[in-house]
Each structure stands twice: as structure tokens, then as C-alpha cells.
XYZ file of C-alpha atoms in Angstrom:
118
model
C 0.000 0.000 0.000
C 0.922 3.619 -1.102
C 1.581 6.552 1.656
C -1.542 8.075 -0.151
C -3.293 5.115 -0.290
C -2.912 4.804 3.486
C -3.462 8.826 3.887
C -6.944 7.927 1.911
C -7.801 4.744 3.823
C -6.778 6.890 6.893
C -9.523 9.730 5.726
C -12.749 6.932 4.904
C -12.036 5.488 8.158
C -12.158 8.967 10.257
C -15.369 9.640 9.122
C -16.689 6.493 10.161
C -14.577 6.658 13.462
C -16.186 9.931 14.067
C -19.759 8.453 13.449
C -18.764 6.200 16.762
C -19.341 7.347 20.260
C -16.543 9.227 21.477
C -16.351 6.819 25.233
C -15.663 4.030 22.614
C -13.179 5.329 20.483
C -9.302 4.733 21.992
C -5.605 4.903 21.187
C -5.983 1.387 20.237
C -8.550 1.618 17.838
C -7.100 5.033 16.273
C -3.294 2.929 15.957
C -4.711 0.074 14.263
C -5.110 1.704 10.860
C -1.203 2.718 10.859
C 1.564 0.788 9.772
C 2.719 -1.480 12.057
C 6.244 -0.188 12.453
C 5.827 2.354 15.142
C 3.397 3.070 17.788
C 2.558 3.186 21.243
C 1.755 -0.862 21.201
C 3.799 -2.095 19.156
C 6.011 -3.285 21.831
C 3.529 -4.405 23.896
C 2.446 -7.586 21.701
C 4.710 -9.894 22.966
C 2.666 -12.998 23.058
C 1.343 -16.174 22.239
C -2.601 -15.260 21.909
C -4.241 -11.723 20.877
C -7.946 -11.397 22.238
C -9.575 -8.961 20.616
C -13.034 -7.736 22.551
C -14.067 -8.404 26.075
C -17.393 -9.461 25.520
C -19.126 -13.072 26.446
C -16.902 -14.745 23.594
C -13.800 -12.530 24.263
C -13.309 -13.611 27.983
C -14.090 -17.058 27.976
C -11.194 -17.323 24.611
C -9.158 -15.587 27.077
C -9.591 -18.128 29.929
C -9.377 -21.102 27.621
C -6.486 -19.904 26.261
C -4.947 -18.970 29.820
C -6.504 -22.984 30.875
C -4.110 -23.742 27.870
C -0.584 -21.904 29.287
C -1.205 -20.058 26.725
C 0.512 -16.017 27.277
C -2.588 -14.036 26.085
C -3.202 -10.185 25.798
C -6.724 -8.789 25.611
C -7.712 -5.506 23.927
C -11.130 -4.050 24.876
C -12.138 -0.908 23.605
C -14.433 0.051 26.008
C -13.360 0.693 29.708
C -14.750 -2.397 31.032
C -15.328 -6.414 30.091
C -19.116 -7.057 28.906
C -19.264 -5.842 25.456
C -22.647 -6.129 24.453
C -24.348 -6.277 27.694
C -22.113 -3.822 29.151
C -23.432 -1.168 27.025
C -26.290 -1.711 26.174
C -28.145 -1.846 30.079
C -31.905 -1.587 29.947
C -33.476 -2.120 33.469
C -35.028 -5.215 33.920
C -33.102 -6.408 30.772
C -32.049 -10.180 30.618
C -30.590 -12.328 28.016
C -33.060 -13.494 24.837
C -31.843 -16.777 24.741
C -31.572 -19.968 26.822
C -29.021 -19.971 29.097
C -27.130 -22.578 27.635
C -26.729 -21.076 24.471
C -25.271 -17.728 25.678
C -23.714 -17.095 28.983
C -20.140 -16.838 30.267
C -19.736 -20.929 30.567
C -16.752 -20.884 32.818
C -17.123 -22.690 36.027
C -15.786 -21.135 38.387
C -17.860 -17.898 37.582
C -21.105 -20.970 37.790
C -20.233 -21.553 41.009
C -19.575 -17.632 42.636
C -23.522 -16.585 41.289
C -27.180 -18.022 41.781
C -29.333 -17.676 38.304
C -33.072 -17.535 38.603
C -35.039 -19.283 35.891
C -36.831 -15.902 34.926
């Protein structure tokens, strides 16, 4: 890819980054459309796993992969873990599916919390 090339990407993608709430938007997400030769990360991947999100599916890669011995890093743009349901909190608001099919299914987090069949 050309400097202007990347200078044009680098325009599409600020409109569309500006469209995005501004809590969501971090140095992370602004550094990965450079090149990957400088950069305030850059030396920080050092590892054997890169988990990308902290949602449901996010965490429980990252404790699989930690189960594994695996040396895993996890990037969440947001200030917390949750994705989804971190953001988006309605009151009263539960998950639209059985339980089975989406919940965090590691067991030691089973065992710490009682769920209700409502």
C-alpha cells in the first residue's frame, strides 16, 4: 500500500470513526489503521494469543487460552469487560436466549452466582 493510499484509507475510516461514540473510540482503535512499524503498542504484543473484545466470547477465549498456558493479551475498547451487555443496560433487561446457548460458561464464575429461571 501507497503513503496516499494509506493517507486515503486513513480519511474513509475517520469519518466512520467519528460516526462512533466518542467513550468508545481509543488509542488502540485510532493505531490500528497505521503501519505497524511504530506506535505506542507495538512493543507491547509480545505474546502467544491476541484477544480482541471483552465481551461473552472474548473472555471465555481468554480463559481457555490462559486454561491452555497459553501467554494471552486482551484488547477491549471500552473501559470495562461485557461488550454487548455492558453497554447496552436496559433495566429489567435479561438475556433473549436460553441460558445454555449464551452465557459466560466458565465454572468457576457458575459456582460464585445463583441464576433464577426468569
Amino acid at each position: 500500500m501507497t503513503d496516499a493510499q494509506d493517507d486515503s484509507m486513513l480519511a474513509t475510516d475517520k469519518v466512520k470513526t467519528e460516526m462512533i461514540n466518542p467513550k468508545l473510540r481509543t488509542k488502540l482503535s485510532e493505531y490500528g489503521r497505521r503501519s505497524r512499524t511504530d506506535g505506542p503498542y507495538r512493543d507491547n504484543l509480545e505474546c502467544e494469543a491476541l484477544v480482541v473484545g471483552g465481551g461473552f466470547a472474548g473472555v471465555f477465549m481468554f480463559w481457555s487460552l490462559k486454561q491452555q498456558g497459553l501467554d494471552v493479551i486482551m484488547y477491549e475498547a471500552g473501559t470495562d469487560l461485557g461488550g454487548t451487555w455492558r453497554w447496552n443496560c436496559y433495566p429489567g433487561a435479561m438475556v433473549d436466549s436460553e441460558v445454555p446457548e449464551y452465557q459466560l460458561s466458565i465454572p468457576e464464575v457458575m459456582k460464585e452466582y445463583a441464576f433464577s429461571s426468569e
